[in-house]
Short mmCIF file of C-alpha atoms and ligand atoms in Angstrom, two decimals:
data_model
loop_
_atom_site.label_atom_id
_atom_site.label_comp_id
_atom_site.label_asym_id
_atom_site.label_seq_id
_atom_site.Cartn_x
_atom_site.Cartn_y
_atom_site.Cartn_z
CA UNK A 196 84.43 107.42 83.56
CA UNK A 197 82.22 109.30 86.00
CA UNK A 198 82.56 108.44 89.66
CA UNK A 199 79.42 107.19 91.36
CA UNK A 200 80.68 104.75 93.98
CA UNK A 201 83.84 103.97 95.93
CA UNK A 202 84.35 101.03 93.59
CA UNK A 203 84.72 103.53 90.72
CA UNK A 204 87.35 105.43 92.70
CA UNK A 205 89.15 102.16 93.43
CA UNK A 206 89.32 101.24 89.73
CA UNK A 207 90.60 104.66 88.70
CA UNK A 208 93.14 104.73 91.56
CA UNK A 209 94.44 101.26 90.66
CA UNK A 210 95.07 102.46 87.10
CA UNK A 211 96.90 105.61 88.24
CA UNK A 212 99.03 104.06 90.99
CA UNK A 213 102.40 102.32 90.41
CA UNK A 214 102.07 98.57 90.80
CA UNK A 215 104.12 98.14 93.99
CA UNK A 216 102.44 101.09 95.72
CA UNK A 217 99.04 99.70 94.75
CA UNK A 218 99.93 96.32 96.25
CA UNK A 219 101.05 98.07 99.44
CA UNK A 220 97.72 99.87 99.81
CA UNK A 221 95.47 97.07 98.66
CA UNK A 222 97.33 94.11 100.13
CA UNK A 223 96.76 92.21 103.35
CA UNK A 224 98.45 89.51 105.40
CA UNK A 225 99.19 86.00 104.07
CA UNK A 226 96.24 84.66 102.00
CA UNK A 227 94.16 87.80 102.55
CA UNK A 228 91.28 85.69 103.90
CA UNK A 229 90.35 88.22 106.58
CA UNK A 230 90.45 91.07 104.09
CA UNK A 231 87.90 89.27 101.90
CA UNK A 232 85.86 88.24 104.94
CA UNK A 233 85.61 91.91 106.01
CA UNK A 234 83.72 92.62 102.79
CA UNK A 235 81.69 89.42 102.42
CA UNK A 236 80.31 89.44 105.99
CA UNK A 237 78.86 92.92 105.49
CA UNK A 238 77.01 91.51 102.46
CA UNK A 239 75.40 88.78 104.59
CA UNK A 240 73.54 91.34 106.70
CA UNK A 241 70.23 92.67 105.42
CA UNK A 242 68.38 95.89 106.18
CA UNK A 243 64.69 96.26 107.09
CA UNK A 244 63.10 99.27 105.41
CA UNK A 245 60.20 101.09 107.06
CA UNK A 246 57.94 103.37 105.03
CA UNK A 247 55.18 105.97 105.48
CA UNK A 248 57.28 107.78 108.07
CA UNK A 249 58.09 111.46 107.71
CA UNK A 250 61.85 111.58 107.12
CA UNK A 251 61.87 114.88 105.25
CA UNK A 252 64.11 116.66 107.70
CA UNK A 253 67.14 114.51 108.44
CA UNK A 254 70.24 115.21 110.53
CA UNK A 255 73.21 112.87 109.99
CA UNK A 256 75.48 114.48 112.55
CA UNK A 257 76.80 112.85 115.69
CA UNK A 258 79.55 113.33 118.27
CA UNK A 259 82.67 111.30 118.91
CA UNK A 260 84.19 111.85 122.33
CA UNK A 261 82.24 115.09 122.43
CA UNK A 262 83.39 116.39 119.01
CA UNK A 263 80.65 117.05 116.50
CA UNK A 264 80.99 115.53 113.03
CA UNK A 265 78.60 115.88 110.11
CA UNK A 266 78.00 112.14 109.64
CA UNK A 267 79.35 109.01 111.34
CA UNK A 268 82.09 108.08 108.85
CA UNK A 269 85.68 109.10 109.64
CA UNK A 270 89.10 108.69 108.02
CA UNK A 271 91.37 106.03 109.50
CA UNK A 272 95.06 106.50 110.25
CA UNK A 273 97.23 105.10 107.48
CA UNK A 274 100.97 105.47 106.83
CA UNK A 275 102.18 105.91 103.27
CA UNK A 276 99.99 108.81 102.19
CA UNK A 277 102.87 111.07 101.21
CA UNK A 278 104.56 108.32 99.20
CA UNK A 279 101.24 107.91 97.40
CA UNK A 280 100.46 111.60 96.81
CA UNK A 281 102.71 114.67 97.24
CA UNK A 282 100.21 116.45 99.49
CA UNK A 283 99.72 113.27 101.55
CA UNK A 284 98.21 113.73 104.99
CA UNK A 285 97.67 117.46 104.46
CA UNK A 286 95.34 116.70 101.57
CA UNK A 287 93.56 113.97 103.53
CA UNK A 288 93.05 116.26 106.53
CA UNK A 289 91.68 119.00 104.24
CA UNK A 290 89.39 116.54 102.46
CA UNK A 291 88.02 115.21 105.76
CA UNK A 292 87.47 118.76 107.03
CA UNK A 293 85.68 119.79 103.82
CA UNK A 294 83.40 116.76 104.23
CA UNK A 295 82.79 117.75 107.87
CA UNK A 296 84.34 114.77 109.56
CA UNK A 297 87.33 113.61 111.60
CA UNK A 298 90.77 112.47 110.47
CA UNK A 299 93.21 110.38 112.49
CA UNK A 300 96.83 111.22 111.65
CA UNK A 301 99.17 108.18 111.75
CA UNK A 302 102.50 108.14 113.60
CA UNK A 303 104.18 107.36 110.25
CA UNK A 304 103.05 110.54 108.52
CA UNK A 305 105.14 112.39 105.93
CA UNK A 306 103.99 115.75 107.29
CA UNK A 307 104.35 116.52 110.96
CA UNK A 308 101.69 116.75 113.64
CA UNK A 309 101.91 120.54 113.40
CA UNK A 310 102.00 120.76 109.58
CA UNK A 311 98.78 118.77 109.36
CA UNK A 312 97.06 120.73 112.15
CA UNK A 313 97.85 123.96 110.26
CA UNK A 314 95.65 123.02 107.30
CA UNK A 315 92.98 120.90 108.98
CA UNK A 316 89.51 122.32 109.37
CA UNK A 317 87.87 119.29 111.02
CA UNK A 318 88.74 117.51 114.27
CA UNK A 319 91.97 115.47 114.37
CA UNK A 320 93.12 112.49 116.42
CA UNK A 321 96.71 111.37 116.69
CA UNK A 322 97.29 107.63 116.11
CA UNK A 323 100.16 106.35 118.19
CA UNK A 324 102.47 103.44 117.59
CA UNK A 325 104.40 103.20 120.81
CA UNK A 326 108.07 102.36 120.42
CA UNK A 327 110.14 104.32 122.98
CA UNK A 328 108.90 106.19 126.03
CA UNK A 329 110.70 109.44 125.20
CA UNK A 330 109.34 109.51 121.64
CA UNK A 331 105.80 108.72 122.79
CA UNK A 332 105.96 111.46 125.39
CA UNK A 333 107.13 113.95 122.79
CA UNK A 334 104.46 113.00 120.23
CA UNK A 335 101.56 112.89 122.68
CA UNK A 336 102.41 116.30 124.14
CA UNK A 337 102.80 117.85 120.71
CA UNK A 338 99.46 116.40 119.61
CA UNK A 339 97.75 118.03 122.58
CA UNK A 340 99.53 121.33 121.97
CA UNK A 341 98.54 121.30 118.28
CA UNK A 342 94.85 120.80 119.12
CA UNK A 343 94.33 117.08 118.44
CA UNK A 344 91.30 115.72 120.26
CA UNK A 345 92.37 112.19 121.24
CA UNK A 346 95.26 109.74 121.30
CA UNK A 347 94.42 106.60 119.35
CA UNK A 348 96.78 103.83 120.42
CA UNK A 349 97.04 101.04 117.84
CA UNK A 350 97.67 97.75 119.62
CA UNK A 351 97.39 95.10 116.93
CA UNK A 352 100.94 95.19 115.61
CA UNK A 353 103.21 93.21 117.94
CA UNK A 354 105.27 92.53 114.79
CA UNK A 355 105.00 93.89 111.27
CA UNK A 356 102.24 92.50 109.04
CA UNK A 357 103.05 89.54 106.78
CA UNK A 358 102.05 91.18 103.53
CA UNK A 359 103.52 88.82 100.96
CA UNK A 360 102.95 91.12 97.98
CA UNK A 361 105.22 93.72 99.60
CA UNK A 362 107.87 91.11 100.28
CA UNK A 363 107.72 89.91 96.66
CA UNK A 364 107.85 93.48 95.33
CA UNK A 365 110.66 94.32 97.77
CA UNK A 366 108.54 97.34 98.69
CA UNK A 367 110.28 99.87 100.90
CA UNK A 368 109.24 103.12 102.36
CA UNK A 369 110.93 106.35 101.28
CA UNK A 370 112.12 107.36 104.73
CA UNK A 371 111.50 111.11 104.65
CA UNK A 372 107.93 110.54 103.50
CA UNK A 373 107.13 108.72 106.75
CA UNK A 374 108.93 110.62 109.47
CA UNK A 375 107.34 114.06 109.38
CA UNK A 376 106.88 114.25 113.14
CA UNK A 377 110.34 112.91 113.97
CA UNK A 378 112.53 114.74 111.47
CA UNK A 379 113.64 117.41 113.95
CA UNK A 380 115.17 114.62 116.09
CA UNK A 381 117.42 112.77 113.62
CA UNK A 382 118.84 110.56 116.37
CA UNK A 383 115.43 108.95 116.81
CA UNK A 384 115.19 107.90 113.19
CA UNK A 385 117.74 105.14 113.47
CA UNK A 386 115.85 103.39 116.26
CA UNK A 387 113.92 100.32 115.12
CA UNK A 388 110.18 100.82 114.93
CA UNK A 389 110.33 104.50 115.84
CA UNK A 390 108.74 105.70 112.60
CA UNK A 391 105.53 103.80 112.93
CA UNK A 392 106.26 101.80 109.80
CA UNK A 393 104.53 98.66 110.98
CA UNK A 394 102.31 98.42 107.97
CA UNK A 395 105.37 97.57 105.93
CA UNK A 396 106.06 93.89 105.59
CA UNK A 397 109.40 92.79 106.94
CA UNK A 398 111.10 89.42 106.91
CA UNK A 399 112.16 90.19 110.45
CA UNK A 400 109.59 88.87 112.93
CA UNK A 401 111.20 90.32 116.06
CA UNK A 402 108.68 92.32 118.06
CA UNK A 403 108.26 96.02 118.64
CA UNK A 404 108.50 97.56 122.07
CA UNK A 405 104.76 97.87 122.43
CA UNK A 406 102.91 98.82 125.56
CA UNK A 407 101.30 96.31 127.90
CA UNK A 408 98.05 96.69 129.86
CA UNK A 409 99.85 97.63 133.04
CA UNK A 410 101.56 100.53 131.28
CA UNK A 411 98.42 102.24 129.98
CA UNK A 412 98.33 104.27 133.18
CA UNK A 413 101.70 105.71 132.25
CA UNK A 414 100.42 106.67 128.78
CA UNK A 415 97.32 108.25 130.30
CA UNK A 416 99.45 110.21 132.75
CA UNK A 417 101.16 112.03 129.85
CA UNK A 418 98.05 113.86 128.72
CA UNK A 419 94.47 114.69 129.58
CA UNK A 420 93.38 113.78 126.03
CA UNK A 421 90.99 110.83 125.82
CA UNK A 422 92.51 107.44 124.99
CA UNK A 423 91.13 105.36 122.12
CA UNK A 424 92.42 101.81 121.68
CA UNK A 425 92.45 100.63 118.05
CA UNK A 426 92.70 97.02 116.92
CA UNK A 427 90.32 95.28 119.32
CA UNK A 428 89.16 91.92 117.92
CA UNK A 429 87.69 90.06 120.89
CA UNK A 430 85.25 90.57 123.76
CA UNK A 431 88.03 89.68 126.21
CA UNK A 432 90.28 92.50 125.01
CA UNK A 433 87.35 94.93 124.83
CA UNK A 434 86.52 94.22 128.47
CA UNK A 435 90.15 94.85 129.41
CA UNK A 436 90.08 98.18 127.56
CA UNK A 437 87.09 99.20 129.69
CA UNK A 438 88.75 97.97 132.89
CA UNK A 439 91.99 99.77 132.15
CA UNK A 440 90.19 103.07 131.57
CA UNK A 441 90.11 103.54 127.78
CA UNK A 442 87.56 106.12 126.67
CA UNK A 443 86.81 104.39 123.38
CA UNK A 444 87.83 101.45 121.19
CA UNK A 445 88.05 100.81 117.48
CA UNK A 446 86.88 97.29 116.65
CA UNK A 447 89.32 96.69 113.82
CA UNK A 448 91.43 94.00 112.23
CA UNK A 449 93.55 96.60 110.47
CA UNK A 450 91.84 95.81 107.17
CA UNK A 451 93.24 92.28 107.42
CA UNK A 452 96.78 93.64 107.07
CA UNK A 453 98.32 92.28 110.26
CA UNK A 454 97.20 88.74 111.06
CA UNK A 455 95.15 86.62 108.69
CA UNK A 456 92.29 84.21 109.60
CA UNK A 457 90.61 86.36 112.23
CA UNK A 458 86.88 87.10 112.21
CA UNK A 459 85.72 90.16 110.32
CA UNK A 460 85.17 93.34 112.34
CA UNK A 461 81.43 93.40 111.71
CA UNK A 462 81.07 89.85 113.11
CA UNK A 463 82.71 90.79 116.39
CA UNK A 464 80.96 94.15 116.81
CA UNK A 465 77.64 93.04 118.35
CA UNK A 466 79.15 90.82 121.08
CA UNK A 467 81.68 93.53 121.94
CA UNK A 468 78.96 96.15 122.04
CA UNK A 469 76.86 93.95 124.35
CA UNK A 470 79.84 93.52 126.70
CA UNK A 471 81.18 97.09 126.94
CA UNK A 472 78.86 99.40 125.00
CA UNK A 473 77.68 101.08 128.20
CA UNK A 474 81.25 101.78 129.35
CA UNK A 475 83.02 103.29 126.35
CA UNK A 476 82.42 104.55 122.82
CA UNK A 477 82.81 101.91 120.11
CA UNK A 478 83.82 102.52 116.52
CA UNK A 479 84.48 100.03 113.74
CA UNK A 480 86.71 99.78 110.72
CA UNK A 481 87.76 97.14 108.16
CA UNK A 482 85.66 96.63 105.07
CA UNK A 483 83.41 99.71 105.10
CA UNK A 484 82.78 100.54 101.42
CA UNK A 485 79.15 101.68 101.35
CA UNK A 486 77.02 103.99 103.43
CA UNK A 487 74.88 100.93 104.14
CA UNK A 488 77.90 99.32 105.84
CA UNK A 489 78.12 102.32 108.16
CA UNK A 490 74.39 102.08 108.83
CA UNK A 491 74.69 98.35 109.67
CA UNK A 492 77.60 99.05 112.02
CA UNK A 493 75.60 101.70 113.86
CA UNK A 494 72.63 99.33 114.18
CA UNK A 495 74.97 96.74 115.74
CA UNK A 496 76.41 99.12 118.31
CA UNK A 497 79.07 101.34 116.73
CA UNK A 498 78.98 105.09 117.21
CA UNK A 499 80.90 105.67 113.98
CA UNK A 500 83.06 103.93 111.41
CA UNK A 501 86.38 104.59 109.72
CA UNK A 502 87.56 103.95 106.17
CA UNK A 503 91.20 103.09 105.42
CA UNK A 504 91.99 102.07 101.83
CA UNK A 505 89.31 104.36 100.33
CA UNK A 506 91.25 107.43 101.48
CA UNK A 507 94.09 106.41 99.15
CA UNK A 508 91.62 106.00 96.28
CA UNK A 509 90.29 109.51 96.86
CA UNK A 510 93.82 110.92 97.11
CA UNK A 511 94.87 109.28 93.84
CA UNK A 512 91.74 110.53 92.10
CA UNK A 513 92.00 114.19 93.06
CA UNK A 514 93.96 114.94 96.27
CA UNK A 515 91.90 116.68 98.96
CA UNK A 516 88.92 117.03 96.61
CA UNK A 517 89.08 113.29 95.91
CA UNK A 518 89.02 112.48 99.63
CA UNK A 519 86.05 114.81 100.02
CA UNK A 520 84.28 113.14 97.08
CA UNK A 521 84.86 109.68 98.59
CA UNK A 522 83.34 110.85 101.89
CA UNK A 523 80.45 112.69 100.18
CA UNK A 524 79.50 109.46 98.39
CA UNK A 525 79.45 107.57 101.70
CA UNK A 526 77.44 110.35 103.31
CA UNK A 527 74.73 110.25 100.65
CA UNK A 528 74.58 106.43 100.74
CA UNK A 529 74.30 106.50 104.52
CA UNK A 530 71.54 109.10 104.25
CA UNK A 531 69.60 106.81 101.87
CA UNK A 532 69.85 103.85 104.27
CA UNK A 533 68.67 106.06 107.14
CA UNK A 534 65.69 107.45 105.24
CA UNK A 535 64.60 104.09 103.80
CA UNK A 536 64.53 102.67 107.32
CA UNK A 537 62.35 105.51 108.55
CA UNK A 538 64.92 107.33 110.70
CA UNK A 539 65.60 111.05 110.81
CA UNK A 540 68.81 111.00 112.82
CA UNK A 541 71.49 108.56 113.95
CA UNK A 542 70.21 108.21 117.51
CA UNK A 543 67.00 106.68 116.16
CA UNK A 544 68.79 103.72 114.53
CA UNK A 545 67.81 100.49 116.26
CA UNK A 546 69.19 96.96 116.27
CA UNK A 547 65.97 95.73 114.65
CA UNK A 548 66.81 97.72 111.51
CA UNK A 549 69.14 94.91 110.41
CA UNK A 550 69.15 91.10 110.29
CA UNK A 551 72.28 89.16 111.15
CA UNK A 552 72.40 85.53 109.88
CA UNK A 553 71.56 83.07 112.66
CA UNK A 554 74.51 80.98 111.57
CA UNK A 555 76.92 83.59 112.95
CA UNK A 556 76.07 82.43 116.48
CA UNK A 557 78.90 84.29 118.17
C1 FMN B 825 98.20 101.60 103.38
C2 FMN B 825 97.68 101.49 104.78
C3 FMN B 825 98.45 101.93 105.85
C4 FMN B 825 97.97 101.82 107.15
N1 FMN B 825 98.73 102.33 108.20
C5 FMN B 825 98.21 102.32 109.45
C6 FMN B 825 98.92 102.94 110.51
O1 FMN B 825 99.99 103.51 110.32
N2 FMN B 825 98.36 102.90 111.75
C7 FMN B 825 97.16 102.28 111.99
O2 FMN B 825 96.69 102.25 113.14
N3 FMN B 825 96.47 101.69 111.00
C8 FMN B 825 96.95 101.70 109.74
N4 FMN B 825 96.22 101.14 108.72
C9 FMN B 825 94.93 100.48 109.02
C10 FMN B 825 93.76 101.46 108.95
O3 FMN B 825 93.80 102.41 109.98
C11 FMN B 825 92.42 100.73 109.05
O4 FMN B 825 92.38 99.98 110.24
C12 FMN B 825 92.12 99.80 107.89
O5 FMN B 825 92.63 100.31 106.67
C13 FMN B 825 90.61 99.63 107.78
O6 FMN B 825 90.27 98.74 106.79
P1 FMN B 825 89.81 99.16 105.31
O7 FMN B 825 91.07 99.48 104.56
O8 FMN B 825 89.16 97.90 104.83
O9 FMN B 825 88.88 100.33 105.40
C14 FMN B 825 96.69 101.25 107.40
C15 FMN B 825 95.91 100.82 106.31
C16 FMN B 825 96.38 100.95 105.03
C17 FMN B 825 95.49 100.51 103.88
#
């Protein structure tokens, strides 16, 4: 089967991946309503083409927090890559670099901060799950030292996600494939939550030692890297992010993996952009599967988007080359949307390029 779309990659990956690992990647919380909503709400938005405009010379590049990327689709942080593929995060970082975009390394990576930086050719962010102050301080400082460009604090996991497929499959992580950045400090590994394994379902609903708003100053004092807050679902939290000095936010519901029955990310994007778009950079993830989805997100106020599950599909298909292929497909689809709407570069994209159903009324 030749690969034309991300859907093709998904089908091939599902055939190659062991059943429990597939459920871990593909699954979401409880009834997976939000996961489905993430996809279906994108399909409710339509695009307005505009012809007889010279779009012969297009430039898809943009900047995120000052870093140039070739097109506005980036690779989201996701634990489990080394359990899924032997090259894990190193392959993903290489694939993202080859496609000329950014990769966010998760706290729960099988390879360390430094091992990934060694092979990366594109910009990197470090995604942080905060558990203990001393571990956070260590990770954040190493990320800076290794050349990462931002700290991306994920805030939407006060407890682990209720992914029922994982509970049924009794899915467990293979420890050494998740603790690449902590393995030189074995005493840390026994501490609950230290490995950033919050995407694993757990019967235990006791909370993690997350940060609170009043402690963001402490986190910011550890480094001069910009702070991105990932997992923002409401205008109220977005406004707080601006007030507490975040440099950027990712409007994300974690691909529906943490709490079910929330709005989709694309539904919440426009109101969040209207409230804080002049104060910080806004990105979106959850449900991006086509270049047109990225285009819609940019029209509604995002500076860029991330893909999560598709990185695993690319990895399963062909390691780093598969991740690059997945991103190349999105790039060419995004380019088509841009050209059909009469734009030559991303800064020309306007809100009027898309129609949002009146019934959303948010
Ligand atoms: C298998 C898997 C593991 C994930 N692990 C993390 C993680 O460790 N940290 C994090 O911030 N987000 C994690 N995510 C969420 C992604 O960063 C992203 O928000 C989500 O996948 C976007 O939705 P999409 O899969 O529909 O593209 C994970 C997602 C998946 C699929």
